[in-house]
CSV table of C-alpha atoms and ligand atoms in Angstrom, one decimal:
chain,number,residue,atom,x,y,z
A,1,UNK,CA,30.4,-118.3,-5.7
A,2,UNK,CA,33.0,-115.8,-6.2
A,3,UNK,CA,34.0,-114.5,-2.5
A,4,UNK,CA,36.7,-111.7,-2.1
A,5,UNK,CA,38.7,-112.1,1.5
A,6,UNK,CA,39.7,-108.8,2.8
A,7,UNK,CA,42.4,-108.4,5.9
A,8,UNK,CA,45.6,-106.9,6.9
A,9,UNK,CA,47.1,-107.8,10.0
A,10,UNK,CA,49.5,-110.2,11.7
A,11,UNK,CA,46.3,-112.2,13.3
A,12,UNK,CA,43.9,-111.7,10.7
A,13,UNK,CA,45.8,-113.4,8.3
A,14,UNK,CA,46.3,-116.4,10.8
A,15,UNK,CA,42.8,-116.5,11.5
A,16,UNK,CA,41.6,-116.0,7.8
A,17,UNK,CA,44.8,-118.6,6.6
A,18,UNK,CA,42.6,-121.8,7.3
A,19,UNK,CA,39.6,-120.2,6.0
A,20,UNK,CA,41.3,-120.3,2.7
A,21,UNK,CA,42.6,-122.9,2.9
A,22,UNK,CA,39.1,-124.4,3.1
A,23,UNK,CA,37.7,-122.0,0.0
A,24,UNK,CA,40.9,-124.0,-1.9
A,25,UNK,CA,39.5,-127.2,-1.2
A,26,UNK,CA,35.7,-126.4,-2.6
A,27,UNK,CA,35.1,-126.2,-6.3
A,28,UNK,CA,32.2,-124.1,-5.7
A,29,UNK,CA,34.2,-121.6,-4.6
A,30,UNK,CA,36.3,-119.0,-6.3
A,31,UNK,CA,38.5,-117.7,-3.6
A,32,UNK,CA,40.2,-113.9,-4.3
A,33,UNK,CA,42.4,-112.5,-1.6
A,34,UNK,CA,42.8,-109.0,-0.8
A,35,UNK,CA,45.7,-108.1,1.4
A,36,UNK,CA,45.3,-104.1,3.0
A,37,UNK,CA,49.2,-104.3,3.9
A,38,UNK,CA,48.3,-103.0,7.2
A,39,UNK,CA,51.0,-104.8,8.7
A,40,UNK,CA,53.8,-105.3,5.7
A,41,UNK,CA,56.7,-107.3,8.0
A,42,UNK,CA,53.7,-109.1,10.3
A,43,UNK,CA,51.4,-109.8,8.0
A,44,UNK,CA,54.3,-111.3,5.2
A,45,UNK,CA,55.6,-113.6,8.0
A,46,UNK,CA,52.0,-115.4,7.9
A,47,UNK,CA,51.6,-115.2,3.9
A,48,UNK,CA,54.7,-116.9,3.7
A,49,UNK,CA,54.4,-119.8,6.4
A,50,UNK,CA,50.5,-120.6,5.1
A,51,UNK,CA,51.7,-120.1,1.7
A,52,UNK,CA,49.0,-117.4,1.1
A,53,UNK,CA,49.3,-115.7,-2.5
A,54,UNK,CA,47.3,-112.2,-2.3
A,55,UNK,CA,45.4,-111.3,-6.0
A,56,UNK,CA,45.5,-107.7,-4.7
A,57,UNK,CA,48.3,-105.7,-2.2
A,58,UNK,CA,47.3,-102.2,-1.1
A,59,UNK,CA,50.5,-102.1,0.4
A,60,UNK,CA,48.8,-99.0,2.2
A,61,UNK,CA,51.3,-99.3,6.0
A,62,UNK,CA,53.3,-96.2,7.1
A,63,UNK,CA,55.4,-95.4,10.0
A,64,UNK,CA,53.1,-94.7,12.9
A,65,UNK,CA,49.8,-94.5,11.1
A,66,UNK,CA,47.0,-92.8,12.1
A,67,UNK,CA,43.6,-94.5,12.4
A,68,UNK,CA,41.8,-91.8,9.9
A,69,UNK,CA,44.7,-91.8,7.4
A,70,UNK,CA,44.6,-95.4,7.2
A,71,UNK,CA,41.1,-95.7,7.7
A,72,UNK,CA,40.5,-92.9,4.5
A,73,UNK,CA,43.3,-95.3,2.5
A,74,UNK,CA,42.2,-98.0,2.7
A,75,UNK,CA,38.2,-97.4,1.8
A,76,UNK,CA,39.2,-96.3,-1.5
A,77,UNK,CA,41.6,-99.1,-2.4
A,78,UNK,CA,39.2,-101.6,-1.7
A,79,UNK,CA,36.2,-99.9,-3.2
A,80,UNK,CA,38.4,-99.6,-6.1
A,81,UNK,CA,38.9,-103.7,-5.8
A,82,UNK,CA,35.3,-104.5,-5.4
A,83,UNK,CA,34.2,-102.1,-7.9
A,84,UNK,CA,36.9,-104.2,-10.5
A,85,UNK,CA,35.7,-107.9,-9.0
A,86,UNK,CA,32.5,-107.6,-8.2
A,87,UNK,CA,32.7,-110.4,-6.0
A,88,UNK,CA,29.4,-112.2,-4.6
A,89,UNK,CA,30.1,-111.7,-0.9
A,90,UNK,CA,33.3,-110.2,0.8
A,91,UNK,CA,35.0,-111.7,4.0
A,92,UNK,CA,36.1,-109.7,6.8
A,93,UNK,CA,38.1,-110.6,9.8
A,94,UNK,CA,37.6,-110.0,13.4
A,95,UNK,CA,38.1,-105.9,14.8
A,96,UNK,CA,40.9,-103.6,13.2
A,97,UNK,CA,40.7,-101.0,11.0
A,98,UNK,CA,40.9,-103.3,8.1
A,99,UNK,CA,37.9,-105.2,8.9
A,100,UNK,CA,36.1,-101.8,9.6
A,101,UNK,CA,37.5,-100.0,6.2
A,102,UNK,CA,36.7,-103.9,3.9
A,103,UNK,CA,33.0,-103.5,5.6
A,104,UNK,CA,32.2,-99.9,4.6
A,105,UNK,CA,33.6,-100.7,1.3
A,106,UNK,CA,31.3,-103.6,0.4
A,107,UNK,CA,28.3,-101.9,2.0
A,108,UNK,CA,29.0,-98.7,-0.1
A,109,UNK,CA,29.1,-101.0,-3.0
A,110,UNK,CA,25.9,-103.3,-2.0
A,111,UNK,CA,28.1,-106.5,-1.4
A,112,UNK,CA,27.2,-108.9,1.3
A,113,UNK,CA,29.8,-109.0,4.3
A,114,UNK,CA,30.2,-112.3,6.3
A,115,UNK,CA,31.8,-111.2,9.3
A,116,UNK,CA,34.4,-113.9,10.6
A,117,UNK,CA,34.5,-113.8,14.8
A,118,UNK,CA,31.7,-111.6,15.5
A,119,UNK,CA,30.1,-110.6,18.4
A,120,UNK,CA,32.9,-110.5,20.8
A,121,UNK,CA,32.3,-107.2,23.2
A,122,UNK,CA,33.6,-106.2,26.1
A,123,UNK,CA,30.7,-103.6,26.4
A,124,UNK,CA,33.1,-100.5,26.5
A,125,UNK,CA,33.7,-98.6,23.3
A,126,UNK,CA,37.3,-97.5,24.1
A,127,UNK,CA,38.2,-100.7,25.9
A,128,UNK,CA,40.1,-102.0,23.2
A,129,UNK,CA,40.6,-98.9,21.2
A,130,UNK,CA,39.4,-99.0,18.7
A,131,UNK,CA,38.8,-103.0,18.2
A,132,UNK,CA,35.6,-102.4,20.2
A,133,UNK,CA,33.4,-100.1,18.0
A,134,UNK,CA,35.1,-101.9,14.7
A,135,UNK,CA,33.6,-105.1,15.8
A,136,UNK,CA,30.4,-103.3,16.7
A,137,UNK,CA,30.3,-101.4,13.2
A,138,UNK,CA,31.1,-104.5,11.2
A,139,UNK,CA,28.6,-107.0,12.7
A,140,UNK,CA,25.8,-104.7,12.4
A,141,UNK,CA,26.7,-104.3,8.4
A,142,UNK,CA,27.4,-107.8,7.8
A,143,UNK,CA,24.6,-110.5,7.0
A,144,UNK,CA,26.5,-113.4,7.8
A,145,UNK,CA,28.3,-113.1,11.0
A,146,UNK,CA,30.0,-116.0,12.3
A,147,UNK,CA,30.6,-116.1,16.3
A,148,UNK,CA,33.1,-118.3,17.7
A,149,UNK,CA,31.3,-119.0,20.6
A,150,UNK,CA,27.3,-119.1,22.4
A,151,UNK,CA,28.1,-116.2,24.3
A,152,UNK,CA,29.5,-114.4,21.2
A,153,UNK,CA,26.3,-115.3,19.6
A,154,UNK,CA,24.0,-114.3,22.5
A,155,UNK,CA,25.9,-110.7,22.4
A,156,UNK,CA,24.5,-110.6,18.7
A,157,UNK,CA,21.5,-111.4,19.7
A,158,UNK,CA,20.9,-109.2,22.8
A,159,UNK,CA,22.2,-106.2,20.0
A,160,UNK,CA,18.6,-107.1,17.9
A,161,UNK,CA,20.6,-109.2,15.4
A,162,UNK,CA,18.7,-111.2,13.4
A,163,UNK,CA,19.1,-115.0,14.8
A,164,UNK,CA,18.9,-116.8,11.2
A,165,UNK,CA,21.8,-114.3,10.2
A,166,UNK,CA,24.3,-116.0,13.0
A,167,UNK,CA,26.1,-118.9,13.0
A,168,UNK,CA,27.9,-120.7,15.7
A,169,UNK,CA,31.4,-122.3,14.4
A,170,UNK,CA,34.3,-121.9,16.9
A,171,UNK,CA,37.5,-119.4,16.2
A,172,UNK,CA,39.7,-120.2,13.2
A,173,UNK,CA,43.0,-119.6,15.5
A,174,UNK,CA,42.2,-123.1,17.0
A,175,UNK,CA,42.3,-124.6,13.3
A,176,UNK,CA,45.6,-122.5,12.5
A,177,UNK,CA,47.2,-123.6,15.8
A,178,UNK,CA,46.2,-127.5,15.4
A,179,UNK,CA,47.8,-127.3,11.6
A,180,UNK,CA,50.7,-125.3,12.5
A,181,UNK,CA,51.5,-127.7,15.7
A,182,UNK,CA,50.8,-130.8,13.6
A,183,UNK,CA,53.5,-129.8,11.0
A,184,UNK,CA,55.8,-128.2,14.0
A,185,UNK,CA,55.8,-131.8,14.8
A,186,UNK,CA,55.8,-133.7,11.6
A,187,UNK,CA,58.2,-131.7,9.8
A,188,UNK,CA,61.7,-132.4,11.7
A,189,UNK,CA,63.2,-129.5,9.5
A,190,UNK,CA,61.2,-127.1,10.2
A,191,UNK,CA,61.4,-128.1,14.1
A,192,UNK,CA,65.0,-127.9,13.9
A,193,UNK,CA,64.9,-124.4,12.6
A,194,UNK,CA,62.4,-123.3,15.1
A,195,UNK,CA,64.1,-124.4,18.1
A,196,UNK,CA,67.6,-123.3,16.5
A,197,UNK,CA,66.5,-119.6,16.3
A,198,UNK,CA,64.5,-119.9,19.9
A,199,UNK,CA,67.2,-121.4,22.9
A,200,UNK,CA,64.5,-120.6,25.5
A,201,UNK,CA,64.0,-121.9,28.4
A,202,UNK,CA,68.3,-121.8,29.6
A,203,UNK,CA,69.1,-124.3,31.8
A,204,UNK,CA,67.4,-124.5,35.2
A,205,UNK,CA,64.6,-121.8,34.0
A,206,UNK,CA,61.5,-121.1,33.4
A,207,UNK,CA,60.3,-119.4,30.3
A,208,UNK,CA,57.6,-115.9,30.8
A,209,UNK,CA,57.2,-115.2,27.1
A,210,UNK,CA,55.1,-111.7,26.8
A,211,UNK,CA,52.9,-109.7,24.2
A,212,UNK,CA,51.8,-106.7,24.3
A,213,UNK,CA,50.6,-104.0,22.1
A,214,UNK,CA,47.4,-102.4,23.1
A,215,UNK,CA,46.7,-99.1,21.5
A,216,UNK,CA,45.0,-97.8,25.2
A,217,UNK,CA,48.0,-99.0,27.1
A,218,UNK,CA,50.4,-96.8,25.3
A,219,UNK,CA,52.5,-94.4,27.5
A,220,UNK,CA,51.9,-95.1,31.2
A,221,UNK,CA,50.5,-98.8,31.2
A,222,UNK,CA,53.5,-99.7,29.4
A,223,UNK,CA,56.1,-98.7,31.3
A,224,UNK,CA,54.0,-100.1,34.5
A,225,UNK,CA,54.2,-103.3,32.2
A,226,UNK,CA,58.1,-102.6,31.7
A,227,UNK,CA,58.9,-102.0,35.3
A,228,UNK,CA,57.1,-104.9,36.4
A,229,UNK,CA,58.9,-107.4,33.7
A,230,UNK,CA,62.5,-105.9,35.1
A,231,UNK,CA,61.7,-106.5,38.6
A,232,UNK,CA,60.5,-110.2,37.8
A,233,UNK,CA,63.7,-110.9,35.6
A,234,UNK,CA,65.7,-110.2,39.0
A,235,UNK,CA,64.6,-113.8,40.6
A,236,UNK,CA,67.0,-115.7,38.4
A,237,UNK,CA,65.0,-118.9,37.6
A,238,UNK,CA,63.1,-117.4,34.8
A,239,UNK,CA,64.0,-116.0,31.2
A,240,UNK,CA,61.6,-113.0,30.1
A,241,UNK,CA,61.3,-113.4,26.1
A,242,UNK,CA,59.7,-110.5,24.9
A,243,UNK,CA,59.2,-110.6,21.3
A,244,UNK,CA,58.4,-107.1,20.6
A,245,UNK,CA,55.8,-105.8,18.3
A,246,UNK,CA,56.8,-103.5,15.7
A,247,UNK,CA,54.1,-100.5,16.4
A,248,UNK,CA,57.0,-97.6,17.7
A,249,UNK,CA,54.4,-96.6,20.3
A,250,UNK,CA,55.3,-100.2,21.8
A,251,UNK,CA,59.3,-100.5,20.6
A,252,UNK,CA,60.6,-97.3,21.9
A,253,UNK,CA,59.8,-97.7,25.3
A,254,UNK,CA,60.0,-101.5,25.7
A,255,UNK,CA,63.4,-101.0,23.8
A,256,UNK,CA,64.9,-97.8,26.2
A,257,UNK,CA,63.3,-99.6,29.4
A,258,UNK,CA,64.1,-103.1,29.0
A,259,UNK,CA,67.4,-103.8,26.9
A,260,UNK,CA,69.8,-104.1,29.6
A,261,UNK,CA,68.2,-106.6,31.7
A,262,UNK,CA,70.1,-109.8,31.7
A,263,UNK,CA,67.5,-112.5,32.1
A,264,UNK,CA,65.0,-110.3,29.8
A,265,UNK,CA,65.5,-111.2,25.6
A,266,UNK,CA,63.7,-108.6,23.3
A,267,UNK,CA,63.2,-110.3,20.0
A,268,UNK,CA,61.6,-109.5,16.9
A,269,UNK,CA,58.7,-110.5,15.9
A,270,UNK,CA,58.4,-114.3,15.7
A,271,UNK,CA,56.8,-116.2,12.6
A,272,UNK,CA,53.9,-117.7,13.5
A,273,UNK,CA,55.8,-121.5,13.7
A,274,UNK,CA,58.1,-120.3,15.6
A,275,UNK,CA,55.8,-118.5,18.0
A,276,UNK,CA,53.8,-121.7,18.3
A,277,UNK,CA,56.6,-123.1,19.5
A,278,UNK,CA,57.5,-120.7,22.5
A,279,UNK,CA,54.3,-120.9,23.7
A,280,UNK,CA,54.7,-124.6,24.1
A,281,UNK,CA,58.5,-123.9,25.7
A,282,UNK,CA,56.4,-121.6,28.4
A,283,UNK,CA,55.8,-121.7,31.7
A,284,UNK,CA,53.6,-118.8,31.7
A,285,UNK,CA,52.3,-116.6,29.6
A,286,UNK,CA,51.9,-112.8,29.7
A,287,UNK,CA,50.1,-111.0,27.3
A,288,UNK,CA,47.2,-108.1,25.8
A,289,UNK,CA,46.8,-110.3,22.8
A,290,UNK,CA,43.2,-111.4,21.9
A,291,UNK,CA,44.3,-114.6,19.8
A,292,UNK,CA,46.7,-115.5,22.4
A,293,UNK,CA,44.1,-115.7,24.7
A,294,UNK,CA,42.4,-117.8,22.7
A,295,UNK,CA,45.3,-120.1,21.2
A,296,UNK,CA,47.0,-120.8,24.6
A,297,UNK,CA,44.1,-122.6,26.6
A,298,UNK,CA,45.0,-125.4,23.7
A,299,UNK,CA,48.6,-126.2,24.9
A,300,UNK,CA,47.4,-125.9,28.6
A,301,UNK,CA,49.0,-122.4,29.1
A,302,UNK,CA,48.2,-119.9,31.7
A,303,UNK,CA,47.6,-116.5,30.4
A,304,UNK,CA,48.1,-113.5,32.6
A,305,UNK,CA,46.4,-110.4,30.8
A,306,UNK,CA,47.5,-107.5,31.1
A,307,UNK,CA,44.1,-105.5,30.5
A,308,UNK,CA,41.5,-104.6,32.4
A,309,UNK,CA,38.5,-106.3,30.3
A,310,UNK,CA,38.0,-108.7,28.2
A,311,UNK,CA,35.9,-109.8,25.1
A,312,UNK,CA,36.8,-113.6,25.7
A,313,UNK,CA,35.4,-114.4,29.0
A,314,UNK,CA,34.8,-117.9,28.3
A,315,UNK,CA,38.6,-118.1,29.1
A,316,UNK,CA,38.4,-116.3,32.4
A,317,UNK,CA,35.5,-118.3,33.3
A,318,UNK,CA,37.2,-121.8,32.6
A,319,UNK,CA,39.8,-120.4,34.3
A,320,UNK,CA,43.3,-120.6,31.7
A,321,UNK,CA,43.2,-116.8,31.7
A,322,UNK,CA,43.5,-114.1,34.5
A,323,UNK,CA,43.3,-110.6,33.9
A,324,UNK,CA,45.8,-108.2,35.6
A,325,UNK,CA,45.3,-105.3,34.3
A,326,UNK,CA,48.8,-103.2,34.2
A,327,UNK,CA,50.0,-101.6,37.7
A,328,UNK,CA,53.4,-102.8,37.9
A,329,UNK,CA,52.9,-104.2,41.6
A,330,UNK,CA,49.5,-106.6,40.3
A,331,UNK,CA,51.6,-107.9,37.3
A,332,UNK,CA,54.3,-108.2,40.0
A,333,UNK,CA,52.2,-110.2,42.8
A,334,UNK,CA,50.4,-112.5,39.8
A,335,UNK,CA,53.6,-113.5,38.1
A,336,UNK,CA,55.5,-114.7,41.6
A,337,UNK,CA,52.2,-116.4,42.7
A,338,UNK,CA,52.2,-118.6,39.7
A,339,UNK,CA,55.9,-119.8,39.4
A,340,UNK,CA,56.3,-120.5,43.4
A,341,UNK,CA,52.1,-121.7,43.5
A,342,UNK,CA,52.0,-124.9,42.0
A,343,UNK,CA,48.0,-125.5,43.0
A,344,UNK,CA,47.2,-121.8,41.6
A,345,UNK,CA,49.8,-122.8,38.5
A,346,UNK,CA,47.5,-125.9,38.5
A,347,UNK,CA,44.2,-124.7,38.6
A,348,UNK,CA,45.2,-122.7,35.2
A,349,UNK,CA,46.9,-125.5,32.8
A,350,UNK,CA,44.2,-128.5,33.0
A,351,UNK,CA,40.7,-126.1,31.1
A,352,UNK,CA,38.9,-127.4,28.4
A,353,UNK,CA,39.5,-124.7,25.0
A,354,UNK,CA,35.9,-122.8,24.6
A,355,UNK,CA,37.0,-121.5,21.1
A,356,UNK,CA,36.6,-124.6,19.4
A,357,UNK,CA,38.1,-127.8,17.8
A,358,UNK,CA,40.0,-126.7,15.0
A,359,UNK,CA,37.1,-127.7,12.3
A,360,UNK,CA,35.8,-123.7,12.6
A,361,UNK,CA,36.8,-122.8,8.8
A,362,UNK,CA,34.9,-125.7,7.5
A,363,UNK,CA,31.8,-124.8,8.9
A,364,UNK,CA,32.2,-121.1,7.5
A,365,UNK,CA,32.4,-121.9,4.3
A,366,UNK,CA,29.7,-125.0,4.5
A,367,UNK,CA,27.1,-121.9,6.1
A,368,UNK,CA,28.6,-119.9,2.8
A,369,UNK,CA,27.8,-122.0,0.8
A,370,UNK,CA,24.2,-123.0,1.7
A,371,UNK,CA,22.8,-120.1,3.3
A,372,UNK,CA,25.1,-117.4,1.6
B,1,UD1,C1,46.8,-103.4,14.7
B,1,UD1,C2,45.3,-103.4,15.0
B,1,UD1,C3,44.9,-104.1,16.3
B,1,UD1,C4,45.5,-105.5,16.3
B,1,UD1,C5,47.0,-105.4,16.0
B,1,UD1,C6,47.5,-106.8,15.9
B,1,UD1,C7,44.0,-101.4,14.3
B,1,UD1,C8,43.7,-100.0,14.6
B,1,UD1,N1,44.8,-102.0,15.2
B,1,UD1,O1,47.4,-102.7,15.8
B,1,UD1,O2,43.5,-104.2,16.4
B,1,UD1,O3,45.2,-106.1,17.5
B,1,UD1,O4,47.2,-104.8,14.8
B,1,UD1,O5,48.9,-106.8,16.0
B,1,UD1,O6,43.5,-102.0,13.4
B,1,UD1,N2,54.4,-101.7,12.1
B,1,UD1,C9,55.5,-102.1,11.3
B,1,UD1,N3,55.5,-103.3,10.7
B,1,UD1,C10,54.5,-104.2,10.8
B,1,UD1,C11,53.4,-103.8,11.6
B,1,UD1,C12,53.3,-102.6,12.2
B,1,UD1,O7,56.4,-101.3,11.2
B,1,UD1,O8,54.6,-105.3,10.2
B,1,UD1,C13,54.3,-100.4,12.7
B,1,UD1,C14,54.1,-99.3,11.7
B,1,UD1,O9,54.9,-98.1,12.1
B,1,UD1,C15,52.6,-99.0,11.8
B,1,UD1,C16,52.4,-99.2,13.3
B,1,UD1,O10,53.2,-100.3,13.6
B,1,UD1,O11,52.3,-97.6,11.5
B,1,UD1,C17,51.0,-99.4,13.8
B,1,UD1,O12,50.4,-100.4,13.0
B,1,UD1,P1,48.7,-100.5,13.1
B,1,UD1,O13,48.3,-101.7,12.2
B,1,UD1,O14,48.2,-99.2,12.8
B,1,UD1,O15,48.4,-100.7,14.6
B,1,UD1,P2,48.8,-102.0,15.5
B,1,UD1,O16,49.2,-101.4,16.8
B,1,UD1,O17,49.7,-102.9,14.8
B,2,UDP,N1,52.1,-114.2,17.2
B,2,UDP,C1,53.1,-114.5,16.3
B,2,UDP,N2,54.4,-113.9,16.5
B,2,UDP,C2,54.6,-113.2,17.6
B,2,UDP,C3,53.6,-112.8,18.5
B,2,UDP,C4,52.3,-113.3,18.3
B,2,UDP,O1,52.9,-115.2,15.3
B,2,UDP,O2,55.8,-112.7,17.8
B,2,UDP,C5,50.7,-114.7,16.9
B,2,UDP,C6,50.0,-115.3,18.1
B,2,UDP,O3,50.2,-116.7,18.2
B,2,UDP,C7,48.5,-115.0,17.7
B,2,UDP,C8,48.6,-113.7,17.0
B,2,UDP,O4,50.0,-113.6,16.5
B,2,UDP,O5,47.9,-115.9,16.9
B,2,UDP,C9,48.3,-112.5,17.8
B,2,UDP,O6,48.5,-111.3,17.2
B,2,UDP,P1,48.6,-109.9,17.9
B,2,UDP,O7,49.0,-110.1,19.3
B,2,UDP,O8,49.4,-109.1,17.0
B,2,UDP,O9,47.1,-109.4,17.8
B,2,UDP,P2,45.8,-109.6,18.6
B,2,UDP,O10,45.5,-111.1,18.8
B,2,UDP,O11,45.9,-108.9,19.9
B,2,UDP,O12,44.7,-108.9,17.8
């Protein structure tokens, strides 16, 4: 079966990197890998580290893309791809425009899509913008949509999806975060390097590592974000490590507000290894990421979400993550309660992960393979 792997971004490639990896280990499968660019410096981080060798490169990022531009781009590249390959099924990730675009494309075409992490919905189309109606688009294209979780799938099904067309496997992030842990602890050079380029937590503190890059948090949430990091970084016992996503609707302003705090440390983007690694150096965790959400849970990490909904409330419900939406004073308030609370720090570091064990790629390609 000749299957053609579409995505573009930083976490679509760590999601898609063990599904690969999985394809590379099957003889029945011929595995081609399509790479939007979407990211370029994000996404290459995670090529490199899961050793990832795109067939095809669109190359397609600019500075401060719109959605339609890339959107437009995008389409036509990969048509062009799938025009060339005619691959049996393509293989889409997840809820950015990539995934969206790679759908479109194979459905113009008449190509099956299996859609990896479906049905996640927080039941508002701008809440995220515009993750939510990609997700929405895609899994009502795709034939095989595989939903990391029962509730994912029961969203699917309360949509009119076709039961027989879903299958329940667990997120792929669990599998890239077991492999990349294993070998953060098995390979001693790699460790050394890691921990070299990341001196976090100083002496006598406690690490907040943050994330944060929500498209409908731009402008005002932001700097409520901002202002509430700066007033936590003046307690003393804490470093703020704040590796900052490269989007310049998120740099500029996290850059001007935040660069002269002394306990606060903007970094670059972190490889994927090395972020691995500061969420195991951190106390707590505060964050808009989706996978993050998902990934920390595993290392018995609280989350603190900075969003007002969320499509993974199997997390808030086990209780590892808390959303706090992004008024300066809440983000303020939840962050003090956790580092001087140690039964509400507690109650968020012992939950059971609901995104799976790590075996999630494996049974996407078994389901491939026999149903696909
Ligand atoms: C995208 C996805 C979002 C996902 C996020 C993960 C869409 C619309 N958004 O948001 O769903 O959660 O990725 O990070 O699909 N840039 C660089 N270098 C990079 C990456 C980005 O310079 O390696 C800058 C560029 O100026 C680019 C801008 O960031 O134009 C925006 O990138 P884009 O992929 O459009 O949106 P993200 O905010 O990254
Ligand atoms: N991540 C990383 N380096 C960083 C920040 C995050 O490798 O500096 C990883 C993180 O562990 C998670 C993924 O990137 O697996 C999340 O990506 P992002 O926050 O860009 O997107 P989202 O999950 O919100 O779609």
């Amino acid at each position: 079966m000749r299957i053609l792997s579409i995505f573009g971004t930083r976490p679509e490639a760590i999601k898609m990197a063990p599904v690969l990896k999985a394809f590379a280990a099957n003889n029945k499968v011929e595995s081609l890998v399509c790479v939007t660019g979407q990211h370029r410096c994000m996404l290459d981080q995670v090529l490199d580290f899961f050793n990832i060798k795109p067939h095809y490169d669109l190359n397609i990022m600019k500075e401060n893309q719109g959605l339609a531009d890339l959107t437009s781009a995008m389409l036509l590249g990969i048509t062009e791809i799938i025009t060339r390959e005619r691959p049996d099924r393509v293989l889409v990730h997840g809820d950015t425009t990539t995934a969206l675009a790679a759908t479109l494309a194979a459905f113009y075409k008449q190509v099956p899509v299996g859609h990896v992490e479906a049905g996640l919905r927080t039941g508002n189309i701008y809440l995220p913008f515009p993750e939510e109606a990609n997700r929405i688009l895609a899994d009502n294209i795709a034939d095989m949509l595989f939903a990391p979780t029962k509730l994912a799938k029961q969203n699917l099904l309360s949509e009119g999806i076709a039961e027989s067309n879903i299958f329940v496997t667990g997120n792929t992030v669990i599998d890239a975060l077991f492999y990349t842990s294993t070998k953060l602890e098995q390979d001693k050079s790699l460790q050394s390097k890691v921990a070299r380029n990341f001196p976090f937590p100083t002496k006598n503190k406690k690490l907040i590592l943050v994330t944060g890059h929500r498209r409908e948090s731009f402008g005002e949430g932001l700097k409520q974000i901002c202002e509430a990091l700066g007033n936590i970084s003046n307690r003393g016992d804490v470093d703020v490590v704040y590796p900052v996503h490269l989007n310049p609707n998120v740099k500029e302003p996290v850059t001007e507000i935040l660069s002269e705090f002394p306990n606060i440390h903007l970094l670059q983007p972190l490889d994927y290894p090395s972020f691995v690694y500061a969420m195991k150096q951190a106390y707590i965790i505060v964050s808009d990421s989706g996978g993050i959400q998902e990934e920390a849970p595993s290392l018995g990490k609280p989350v603190l979400v900075m969003r007002t909904s969320t499509e993974r409330p199997e997390v808030v419900t086990a209780g590892a993550v808390k959303l706090v939406g992004t008024s300066t004073s809440t983000i303020i308030k939840e962050i003090h309660k956790l580092l001087d609370d140690t039964r509400t720090y507690n109650g968020m570091t012992k939950t059971k992960n609901p995104f799976g064990d790590g075996f999630a790629a494996n049974r996407i390609v078994k389901e491939i393979l026999s149903n696909g």
